[in-house]
């Protein structure tokens, strides 16, 4: 895959690596994925240095001659965030550590470069990372509505960026899928009143409400059995495909794409345990 001269090559490499170490809790792989999440800052520093050097050498040149720069493909960073959740979801300690770190994931590398500025949740990260963090939380806590996760997703669901809000609302549905959780149902009803003027958010809220009351509490999307000792690979695959599609939430609202997502999500359904 490294020989493929296309941006999709890097995405495929990350997916293969993540699927090879899913639910293993491999710390070295998690560190490598965290490093990939911070590559954009290194590129930004190099770009600033190049601009400073070129500005000194090109003061006398014509200002009208400008080359269009292609925006780099940063989709692989979304896959790295989801990959961290997939690797850490195999054990309780790893899942808890990821949930603690997810609140600082988007500003971790900004904090390393500018330690004087206090880190704040979801403020300094790139959009591709910011909208992937809620999906990762939904993946690591599928059908397991823990109070800290619900509070974090509720905060993200009121984000000024609608892409983050849409993913947070869908993640709330995944976290409470098939549980009939009363607190989560109340949160979704409040969100329906808050986003009554946003049809996209209302559509996602109805999906989340359907997931929460899925099967009237008889089925769920948790891919693990026997206290995380047995993993259902089809369930992991169904969750991964669906969540990867929701990295572009507005595209998933088209009927053809959404029907495909429903089909893959059905593969993740299992009896409530």
PDB file of C-alpha atoms in Angstrom:
ATOM      1  CA  UNK A   1       0.000   0.000   0.000  1.00  0.00           C
ATOM      2  CA  UNK A   2       2.956   2.343   0.484  1.00  0.00           C
ATOM      3  CA  UNK A   3       3.659   2.118  -3.235  1.00  0.00           C
ATOM      4  CA  UNK A   4       0.251   3.595  -4.124  1.00  0.00           C
ATOM      5  CA  UNK A   5       0.660   7.239  -5.182  1.00  0.00           C
ATOM      6  CA  UNK A   6      -2.659   8.496  -3.857  1.00  0.00           C
ATOM      7  CA  UNK A   7      -3.858  10.071  -0.579  1.00  0.00           C
ATOM      8  CA  UNK A   8      -6.063   7.041   0.047  1.00  0.00           C
ATOM      9  CA  UNK A   9      -2.900   4.979   0.543  1.00  0.00           C
ATOM     10  CA  UNK A  10      -2.239   6.558   3.936  1.00  0.00           C
ATOM     11  CA  UNK A  11      -5.837   6.055   5.017  1.00  0.00           C
ATOM     12  CA  UNK A  12      -5.704   2.392   4.019  1.00  0.00           C
ATOM     13  CA  UNK A  13      -2.453   1.861   5.924  1.00  0.00           C
ATOM     14  CA  UNK A  14      -3.974   3.283   9.102  1.00  0.00           C
ATOM     15  CA  UNK A  15      -7.136   1.195   8.755  1.00  0.00           C
ATOM     16  CA  UNK A  16      -5.195  -2.019   8.219  1.00  0.00           C
ATOM     17  CA  UNK A  17      -2.986  -1.286  11.206  1.00  0.00           C
ATOM     18  CA  UNK A  18      -5.949  -0.408  13.434  1.00  0.00           C
ATOM     19  CA  UNK A  19      -7.939  -3.479  12.439  1.00  0.00           C
ATOM     20  CA  UNK A  20      -4.890  -5.638  13.182  1.00  0.00           C
ATOM     21  CA  UNK A  21      -4.674  -4.356  16.763  1.00  0.00           C
ATOM     22  CA  UNK A  22      -8.351  -3.799  17.562  1.00  0.00           C
ATOM     23  CA  UNK A  23      -9.214  -4.264  21.258  1.00  0.00           C
ATOM     24  CA  UNK A  24      -5.623  -5.220  22.153  1.00  0.00           C
ATOM     25  CA  UNK A  25      -4.752  -2.131  24.192  1.00  0.00           C
ATOM     26  CA  UNK A  26      -1.354  -1.855  22.469  1.00  0.00           C
ATOM     27  CA  UNK A  27       0.227   1.272  23.977  1.00  0.00           C
ATOM     28  CA  UNK A  28       2.877   1.694  21.274  1.00  0.00           C
ATOM     29  CA  UNK A  29       0.261   1.770  18.534  1.00  0.00           C
ATOM     30  CA  UNK A  30      -1.781   4.318  20.477  1.00  0.00           C
ATOM     31  CA  UNK A  31       1.299   6.536  20.810  1.00  0.00           C
ATOM     32  CA  UNK A  32       1.987   6.263  17.096  1.00  0.00           C
ATOM     33  CA  UNK A  33      -1.593   7.261  16.260  1.00  0.00           C
ATOM     34  CA  UNK A  34      -1.371  10.207  18.640  1.00  0.00           C
ATOM     35  CA  UNK A  35       1.760  11.298  16.809  1.00  0.00           C
ATOM     36  CA  UNK A  36      -0.130  11.164  13.511  1.00  0.00           C
ATOM     37  CA  UNK A  37      -2.840  13.385  14.991  1.00  0.00           C
ATOM     38  CA  UNK A  38      -0.215  16.065  15.636  1.00  0.00           C
ATOM     39  CA  UNK A  39       1.457  16.086  12.253  1.00  0.00           C
ATOM     40  CA  UNK A  40      -0.433  19.153  11.104  1.00  0.00           C
ATOM     41  CA  UNK A  41       1.354  21.377  13.627  1.00  0.00           C
ATOM     42  CA  UNK A  42       4.779  20.324  12.390  1.00  0.00           C
ATOM     43  CA  UNK A  43       3.690  21.019   8.823  1.00  0.00           C
ATOM     44  CA  UNK A  44       2.369  24.415   9.884  1.00  0.00           C
ATOM     45  CA  UNK A  45       5.679  25.351  11.487  1.00  0.00           C
ATOM     46  CA  UNK A  46       7.628  24.344   8.398  1.00  0.00           C
ATOM     47  CA  UNK A  47       5.252  26.292   6.208  1.00  0.00           C
ATOM     48  CA  UNK A  48       5.661  29.412   8.329  1.00  0.00           C
ATOM     49  CA  UNK A  49       9.462  29.140   8.102  1.00  0.00           C
ATOM     50  CA  UNK A  50       9.309  28.713   4.327  1.00  0.00           C
ATOM     51  CA  UNK A  51       7.013  31.710   4.001  1.00  0.00           C
ATOM     52  CA  UNK A  52       9.332  33.842   6.132  1.00  0.00           C
ATOM     53  CA  UNK A  53      12.352  32.862   4.039  1.00  0.00           C
ATOM     54  CA  UNK A  54      10.552  33.356   0.739  1.00  0.00           C
ATOM     55  CA  UNK A  55       9.239  36.757   1.837  1.00  0.00           C
ATOM     56  CA  UNK A  56      12.771  38.041   2.316  1.00  0.00           C
ATOM     57  CA  UNK A  57      13.983  36.758  -1.054  1.00  0.00           C
ATOM     58  CA  UNK A  58      10.979  37.812  -3.131  1.00  0.00           C
ATOM     59  CA  UNK A  59      10.326  41.392  -2.072  1.00  0.00           C
ATOM     60  CA  UNK A  60      11.015  42.769  -5.538  1.00  0.00           C
ATOM     61  CA  UNK A  61       8.989  40.195  -7.477  1.00  0.00           C
ATOM     62  CA  UNK A  62       5.558  40.798  -8.872  1.00  0.00           C
ATOM     63  CA  UNK A  63       2.852  40.242  -6.244  1.00  0.00           C
ATOM     64  CA  UNK A  64       0.280  39.173  -8.810  1.00  0.00           C
ATOM     65  CA  UNK A  65       2.057  35.892  -9.524  1.00  0.00           C
ATOM     66  CA  UNK A  66       0.555  33.480  -7.030  1.00  0.00           C
ATOM     67  CA  UNK A  67       0.403  29.747  -7.221  1.00  0.00           C
ATOM     68  CA  UNK A  68      -2.683  27.959  -6.019  1.00  0.00           C
ATOM     69  CA  UNK A  69      -1.884  25.591  -3.193  1.00  0.00           C
ATOM     70  CA  UNK A  70      -3.791  22.373  -2.930  1.00  0.00           C
ATOM     71  CA  UNK A  71      -5.293  21.681   0.466  1.00  0.00           C
ATOM     72  CA  UNK A  72      -3.684  18.545   1.937  1.00  0.00           C
ATOM     73  CA  UNK A  73      -5.945  15.577   2.559  1.00  0.00           C
ATOM     74  CA  UNK A  74      -6.308  15.237   6.327  1.00  0.00           C
ATOM     75  CA  UNK A  75      -8.921  12.467   6.347  1.00  0.00           C
ATOM     76  CA  UNK A  76      -6.356  10.065   7.787  1.00  0.00           C
ATOM     77  CA  UNK A  77      -6.416  12.055  11.041  1.00  0.00           C
ATOM     78  CA  UNK A  78     -10.079  11.214  11.492  1.00  0.00           C
ATOM     79  CA  UNK A  79      -9.229   7.521  11.104  1.00  0.00           C
ATOM     80  CA  UNK A  80      -6.430   7.834  13.657  1.00  0.00           C
ATOM     81  CA  UNK A  81      -8.827   9.202  16.287  1.00  0.00           C
ATOM     82  CA  UNK A  82     -11.245   6.341  15.651  1.00  0.00           C
ATOM     83  CA  UNK A  83      -8.322   3.917  15.639  1.00  0.00           C
ATOM     84  CA  UNK A  84      -7.226   4.988  19.113  1.00  0.00           C
ATOM     85  CA  UNK A  85     -10.708   4.206  20.393  1.00  0.00           C
ATOM     86  CA  UNK A  86     -10.743   0.818  18.644  1.00  0.00           C
ATOM     87  CA  UNK A  87      -7.413  -0.225  20.131  1.00  0.00           C
ATOM     88  CA  UNK A  88      -8.315   0.966  23.642  1.00  0.00           C
ATOM     89  CA  UNK A  89     -11.846  -0.477  23.765  1.00  0.00           C
ATOM     90  CA  UNK A  90     -10.730  -3.999  24.674  1.00  0.00           C
ATOM     91  CA  UNK A  91     -10.184  -3.365  28.382  1.00  0.00           C
ATOM     92  CA  UNK A  92     -11.798  -1.218  31.043  1.00  0.00           C
ATOM     93  CA  UNK A  93      -8.597   0.614  31.982  1.00  0.00           C
ATOM     94  CA  UNK A  94      -7.749   1.465  28.369  1.00  0.00           C
ATOM     95  CA  UNK A  95     -11.293   2.666  27.708  1.00  0.00           C
ATOM     96  CA  UNK A  96     -11.234   4.857  30.795  1.00  0.00           C
ATOM     97  CA  UNK A  97      -7.858   6.338  29.852  1.00  0.00           C
ATOM     98  CA  UNK A  98      -9.114   7.133  26.365  1.00  0.00           C
ATOM     99  CA  UNK A  99     -12.201   8.870  27.737  1.00  0.00           C
ATOM    100  CA  UNK A 100      -9.968  10.992  29.952  1.00  0.00           C
ATOM    101  CA  UNK A 101      -7.622  11.842  27.121  1.00  0.00           C
ATOM    102  CA  UNK A 102     -10.319  12.491  24.538  1.00  0.00           C
ATOM    103  CA  UNK A 103     -11.196  15.798  26.201  1.00  0.00           C
ATOM    104  CA  UNK A 104      -7.625  16.992  25.553  1.00  0.00           C
ATOM    105  CA  UNK A 105      -6.942  15.127  22.314  1.00  0.00           C
ATOM    106  CA  UNK A 106      -7.774  18.044  20.058  1.00  0.00           C
ATOM    107  CA  UNK A 107      -5.593  20.500  21.986  1.00  0.00           C
ATOM    108  CA  UNK A 108      -2.815  18.146  23.136  1.00  0.00           C
ATOM    109  CA  UNK A 109      -0.221  19.227  20.587  1.00  0.00           C
ATOM    110  CA  UNK A 110      -1.181  22.889  20.824  1.00  0.00           C
ATOM    111  CA  UNK A 111      -0.478  22.585  24.553  1.00  0.00           C
ATOM    112  CA  UNK A 112       2.951  21.107  23.844  1.00  0.00           C
ATOM    113  CA  UNK A 113       3.897  24.033  21.596  1.00  0.00           C
ATOM    114  CA  UNK A 114       2.214  26.829  23.586  1.00  0.00           C
ATOM    115  CA  UNK A 115       2.157  25.767  27.258  1.00  0.00           C
ATOM    116  CA  UNK A 116       1.281  29.266  28.482  1.00  0.00           C
ATOM    117  CA  UNK A 117      -2.208  29.004  26.990  1.00  0.00           C
ATOM    118  CA  UNK A 118      -4.493  26.839  29.093  1.00  0.00           C
ATOM    119  CA  UNK A 119      -5.969  23.934  27.112  1.00  0.00           C
ATOM    120  CA  UNK A 120      -9.710  24.048  26.520  1.00  0.00           C
ATOM    121  CA  UNK A 121     -11.898  21.292  25.170  1.00  0.00           C
ATOM    122  CA  UNK A 122     -12.446  21.277  21.427  1.00  0.00           C
ATOM    123  CA  UNK A 123     -11.131  24.836  20.940  1.00  0.00           C
ATOM    124  CA  UNK A 124      -7.761  24.483  19.231  1.00  0.00           C
ATOM    125  CA  UNK A 125      -8.089  21.347  17.138  1.00  0.00           C
ATOM    126  CA  UNK A 126      -8.597  21.083  13.417  1.00  0.00           C
ATOM    127  CA  UNK A 127     -12.197  20.472  12.321  1.00  0.00           C
ATOM    128  CA  UNK A 128     -11.406  16.940  11.135  1.00  0.00           C
ATOM    129  CA  UNK A 129     -10.246  15.994  14.645  1.00  0.00           C
ATOM    130  CA  UNK A 130     -12.919  17.925  16.501  1.00  0.00           C
ATOM    131  CA  UNK A 131     -15.753  16.153  14.718  1.00  0.00           C
ATOM    132  CA  UNK A 132     -14.139  12.718  15.128  1.00  0.00           C
ATOM    133  CA  UNK A 133     -13.802  12.807  18.930  1.00  0.00           C
ATOM    134  CA  UNK A 134     -17.574  12.369  19.599  1.00  0.00           C
ATOM    135  CA  UNK A 135     -17.683   9.409  17.199  1.00  0.00           C
ATOM    136  CA  UNK A 136     -14.765   7.790  19.012  1.00  0.00           C
ATOM    137  CA  UNK A 137     -16.573   8.217  22.332  1.00  0.00           C
ATOM    138  CA  UNK A 138     -19.663   6.579  20.856  1.00  0.00           C
ATOM    139  CA  UNK A 139     -17.569   3.690  19.530  1.00  0.00           C
ATOM    140  CA  UNK A 140     -15.795   2.989  22.808  1.00  0.00           C
ATOM    141  CA  UNK A 141     -19.025   3.107  24.865  1.00  0.00           C
ATOM    142  CA  UNK A 142     -21.544   1.484  22.527  1.00  0.00           C
ATOM    143  CA  UNK A 143     -24.694   0.479  24.448  1.00  0.00           C
ATOM    144  CA  UNK A 144     -22.975   1.522  27.681  1.00  0.00           C
ATOM    145  CA  UNK A 145     -24.456   4.877  28.784  1.00  0.00           C
ATOM    146  CA  UNK A 146     -21.952   5.987  31.405  1.00  0.00           C
ATOM    147  CA  UNK A 147     -22.651   9.348  33.001  1.00  0.00           C
ATOM    148  CA  UNK A 148     -19.281  11.014  32.155  1.00  0.00           C
ATOM    149  CA  UNK A 149     -19.645  10.024  28.492  1.00  0.00           C
ATOM    150  CA  UNK A 150     -23.203  11.357  28.324  1.00  0.00           C
ATOM    151  CA  UNK A 151     -22.191  14.663  29.896  1.00  0.00           C
ATOM    152  CA  UNK A 152     -19.273  15.062  27.477  1.00  0.00           C
ATOM    153  CA  UNK A 153     -21.394  14.274  24.426  1.00  0.00           C
ATOM    154  CA  UNK A 154     -24.145  16.588  25.670  1.00  0.00           C
ATOM    155  CA  UNK A 155     -21.580  19.403  25.790  1.00  0.00           C
ATOM    156  CA  UNK A 156     -20.347  18.602  22.276  1.00  0.00           C
ATOM    157  CA  UNK A 157     -23.925  18.483  20.948  1.00  0.00           C
ATOM    158  CA  UNK A 158     -24.206  22.249  21.610  1.00  0.00           C
ATOM    159  CA  UNK A 159     -21.012  23.052  19.700  1.00  0.00           C
ATOM    160  CA  UNK A 160     -21.057  26.012  17.312  1.00  0.00           C
ATOM    161  CA  UNK A 161     -19.826  23.725  14.515  1.00  0.00           C
ATOM    162  CA  UNK A 162     -22.829  21.774  13.220  1.00  0.00           C
ATOM    163  CA  UNK A 163     -20.597  18.916  12.021  1.00  0.00           C
ATOM    164  CA  UNK A 164     -19.420  18.357  15.606  1.00  0.00           C
ATOM    165  CA  UNK A 165     -22.975  18.645  16.919  1.00  0.00           C
ATOM    166  CA  UNK A 166     -24.332  16.140  14.383  1.00  0.00           C
ATOM    167  CA  UNK A 167     -21.685  13.564  15.249  1.00  0.00           C
ATOM    168  CA  UNK A 168     -22.208  14.111  18.979  1.00  0.00           C
ATOM    169  CA  UNK A 169     -25.948  13.527  18.625  1.00  0.00           C
ATOM    170  CA  UNK A 170     -25.398  10.321  16.661  1.00  0.00           C
ATOM    171  CA  UNK A 171     -22.811   9.197  19.221  1.00  0.00           C
ATOM    172  CA  UNK A 172     -25.393   9.749  21.971  1.00  0.00           C
ATOM    173  CA  UNK A 173     -27.668   7.344  20.119  1.00  0.00           C
ATOM    174  CA  UNK A 174     -24.883   4.752  19.876  1.00  0.00           C
ATOM    175  CA  UNK A 175     -24.012   5.064  23.560  1.00  0.00           C
ATOM    176  CA  UNK A 176     -27.607   4.463  24.581  1.00  0.00           C
ATOM    177  CA  UNK A 177     -28.540   2.030  21.794  1.00  0.00           C
ATOM    178  CA  UNK A 178     -31.147  -0.430  23.067  1.00  0.00           C
ATOM    179  CA  UNK A 179     -30.920   0.707  26.692  1.00  0.00           C
ATOM    180  CA  UNK A 180     -34.066   2.869  27.074  1.00  0.00           C
ATOM    181  CA  UNK A 181     -31.958   5.187  29.232  1.00  0.00           C
ATOM    182  CA  UNK A 182     -34.325   7.793  30.710  1.00  0.00           C
ATOM    183  CA  UNK A 183     -31.637  10.453  31.227  1.00  0.00           C
ATOM    184  CA  UNK A 184     -30.432  10.164  27.644  1.00  0.00           C
ATOM    185  CA  UNK A 185     -33.982  10.241  26.295  1.00  0.00           C
ATOM    186  CA  UNK A 186     -34.573  13.474  28.204  1.00  0.00           C
ATOM    187  CA  UNK A 187     -31.362  14.967  26.778  1.00  0.00           C
ATOM    188  CA  UNK A 188     -32.495  14.162  23.242  1.00  0.00           C
ATOM    189  CA  UNK A 189     -35.917  15.722  23.843  1.00  0.00           C
ATOM    190  CA  UNK A 190     -34.217  18.899  25.042  1.00  0.00           C
ATOM    191  CA  UNK A 191     -31.982  18.887  21.954  1.00  0.00           C
ATOM    192  CA  UNK A 192     -35.061  18.579  19.747  1.00  0.00           C
ATOM    193  CA  UNK A 193     -36.344  21.832  21.225  1.00  0.00           C
ATOM    194  CA  UNK A 194     -32.928  23.491  20.974  1.00  0.00           C
ATOM    195  CA  UNK A 195     -32.448  22.625  17.273  1.00  0.00           C
ATOM    196  CA  UNK A 196     -36.035  23.085  16.122  1.00  0.00           C
ATOM    197  CA  UNK A 197     -34.821  25.420  13.334  1.00  0.00           C
ATOM    198  CA  UNK A 198     -32.083  23.056  12.088  1.00  0.00           C
ATOM    199  CA  UNK A 199     -33.553  20.241   9.956  1.00  0.00           C
ATOM    200  CA  UNK A 200     -30.242  18.361   9.777  1.00  0.00           C
ATOM    201  CA  UNK A 201     -29.896  18.221  13.553  1.00  0.00           C
ATOM    202  CA  UNK A 202     -33.561  17.278  13.990  1.00  0.00           C
ATOM    203  CA  UNK A 203     -33.097  14.408  11.553  1.00  0.00           C
ATOM    204  CA  UNK A 204     -30.095  13.147  13.531  1.00  0.00           C
ATOM    205  CA  UNK A 205     -31.962  13.509  16.836  1.00  0.00           C
ATOM    206  CA  UNK A 206     -34.764  11.268  15.551  1.00  0.00           C
ATOM    207  CA  UNK A 207     -32.183   8.669  14.544  1.00  0.00           C
ATOM    208  CA  UNK A 208     -30.599   8.833  17.999  1.00  0.00           C
ATOM    209  CA  UNK A 209     -33.987   8.479  19.687  1.00  0.00           C
ATOM    210  CA  UNK A 210     -34.720   5.417  17.571  1.00  0.00           C
ATOM    211  CA  UNK A 211     -31.389   3.879  18.557  1.00  0.00           C
ATOM    212  CA  UNK A 212     -31.997   4.510  22.262  1.00  0.00           C
ATOM    213  CA  UNK A 213     -35.359   2.737  22.159  1.00  0.00           C
ATOM    214  CA  UNK A 214     -34.167   0.070  19.696  1.00  0.00           C
ATOM    215  CA  UNK A 215     -35.904  -3.247  20.274  1.00  0.00           C
ATOM    216  CA  UNK A 216     -37.485  -1.874  23.481  1.00  0.00           C
ATOM    217  CA  UNK A 217     -34.355  -2.767  25.402  1.00  0.00           C
ATOM    218  CA  UNK A 218     -33.904  -6.294  24.054  1.00  0.00           C
ATOM    219  CA  UNK A 219     -31.013  -5.653  21.624  1.00  0.00           C
ATOM    220  CA  UNK A 220     -27.882  -3.500  21.671  1.00  0.00           C
ATOM    221  CA  UNK A 221     -24.690  -2.697  19.787  1.00  0.00           C
ATOM    222  CA  UNK A 222     -22.091  -3.715  22.391  1.00  0.00           C
ATOM    223  CA  UNK A 223     -19.593  -5.950  20.515  1.00  0.00           C
ATOM    224  CA  UNK A 224     -18.201  -7.631  23.657  1.00  0.00           C
ATOM    225  CA  UNK A 225     -19.380 -10.601  25.691  1.00  0.00           C
ATOM    226  CA  UNK A 226     -18.366 -12.104  29.039  1.00  0.00           C
ATOM    227  CA  UNK A 227     -16.832  -9.003  30.595  1.00  0.00           C
ATOM    228  CA  UNK A 228     -14.890  -8.001  27.438  1.00  0.00           C
ATOM    229  CA  UNK A 229     -13.333 -11.460  27.083  1.00  0.00           C
ATOM    230  CA  UNK A 230     -15.096 -12.336  23.820  1.00  0.00           C
ATOM    231  CA  UNK A 231     -15.338  -9.925  20.889  1.00  0.00           C
ATOM    232  CA  UNK A 232     -17.807 -10.118  18.028  1.00  0.00           C
ATOM    233  CA  UNK A 233     -15.894  -9.267  14.854  1.00  0.00           C
ATOM    234  CA  UNK A 234     -19.004  -8.669  12.692  1.00  0.00           C
ATOM    235  CA  UNK A 235     -20.285  -6.234  15.324  1.00  0.00           C
ATOM    236  CA  UNK A 236     -16.956  -4.352  15.347  1.00  0.00           C
ATOM    237  CA  UNK A 237     -16.983  -4.219  11.535  1.00  0.00           C
ATOM    238  CA  UNK A 238     -20.559  -2.916  11.435  1.00  0.00           C
ATOM    239  CA  UNK A 239     -19.823  -0.187  13.980  1.00  0.00           C
ATOM    240  CA  UNK A 240     -16.593   0.827  12.258  1.00  0.00           C
ATOM    241  CA  UNK A 241     -18.148   1.136   8.792  1.00  0.00           C
ATOM    242  CA  UNK A 242     -21.071   3.175  10.123  1.00  0.00           C
ATOM    243  CA  UNK A 243     -18.913   5.525  12.186  1.00  0.00           C
ATOM    244  CA  UNK A 244     -16.441   5.998   9.334  1.00  0.00           C
ATOM    245  CA  UNK A 245     -19.347   7.040   7.109  1.00  0.00           C
ATOM    246  CA  UNK A 246     -20.458   9.579   9.720  1.00  0.00           C
ATOM    247  CA  UNK A 247     -17.116  11.387   9.554  1.00  0.00           C
ATOM    248  CA  UNK A 248     -19.039  13.277   6.841  1.00  0.00           C
ATOM    249  CA  UNK A 249     -22.422  13.432   8.561  1.00  0.00           C
ATOM    250  CA  UNK A 250     -24.189  15.562   5.955  1.00  0.00           C
ATOM    251  CA  UNK A 251     -23.311  13.108   3.191  1.00  0.00           C
ATOM    252  CA  UNK A 252     -24.869  10.309   5.256  1.00  0.00           C
ATOM    253  CA  UNK A 253     -28.214  12.087   5.208  1.00  0.00           C
ATOM    254  CA  UNK A 254     -28.755  11.153   1.566  1.00  0.00           C
ATOM    255  CA  UNK A 255     -31.186   8.201   1.305  1.00  0.00           C
ATOM    256  CA  UNK A 256     -28.799   5.822  -0.501  1.00  0.00           C
ATOM    257  CA  UNK A 257     -25.893   6.323   1.910  1.00  0.00           C
ATOM    258  CA  UNK A 258     -28.100   6.243   4.991  1.00  0.00           C
ATOM    259  CA  UNK A 259     -29.769   3.005   3.904  1.00  0.00           C
ATOM    260  CA  UNK A 260     -26.331   1.431   3.541  1.00  0.00           C
ATOM    261  CA  UNK A 261     -25.369   2.629   7.020  1.00  0.00           C
ATOM    262  CA  UNK A 262     -28.513   1.069   8.456  1.00  0.00           C
ATOM    263  CA  UNK A 263     -27.621  -2.233   6.834  1.00  0.00           C
ATOM    264  CA  UNK A 264     -24.127  -2.245   8.334  1.00  0.00           C
ATOM    265  CA  UNK A 265     -25.445  -1.180  11.742  1.00  0.00           C
ATOM    266  CA  UNK A 266     -27.844  -4.127  11.744  1.00  0.00           C
ATOM    267  CA  UNK A 267     -24.800  -6.399  11.690  1.00  0.00           C
ATOM    268  CA  UNK A 268     -23.718  -4.895  15.012  1.00  0.00           C
ATOM    269  CA  UNK A 269     -27.022  -5.676  16.730  1.00  0.00           C
ATOM    270  CA  UNK A 270     -26.987  -8.330  19.429  1.00  0.00           C
ATOM    271  CA  UNK A 271     -29.100  -9.368  22.364  1.00  0.00           C
ATOM    272  CA  UNK A 272     -28.864  -7.052  25.328  1.00  0.00           C
ATOM    273  CA  UNK A 273     -26.567  -8.418  28.033  1.00  0.00           C
TER     274      UNK A 273
END
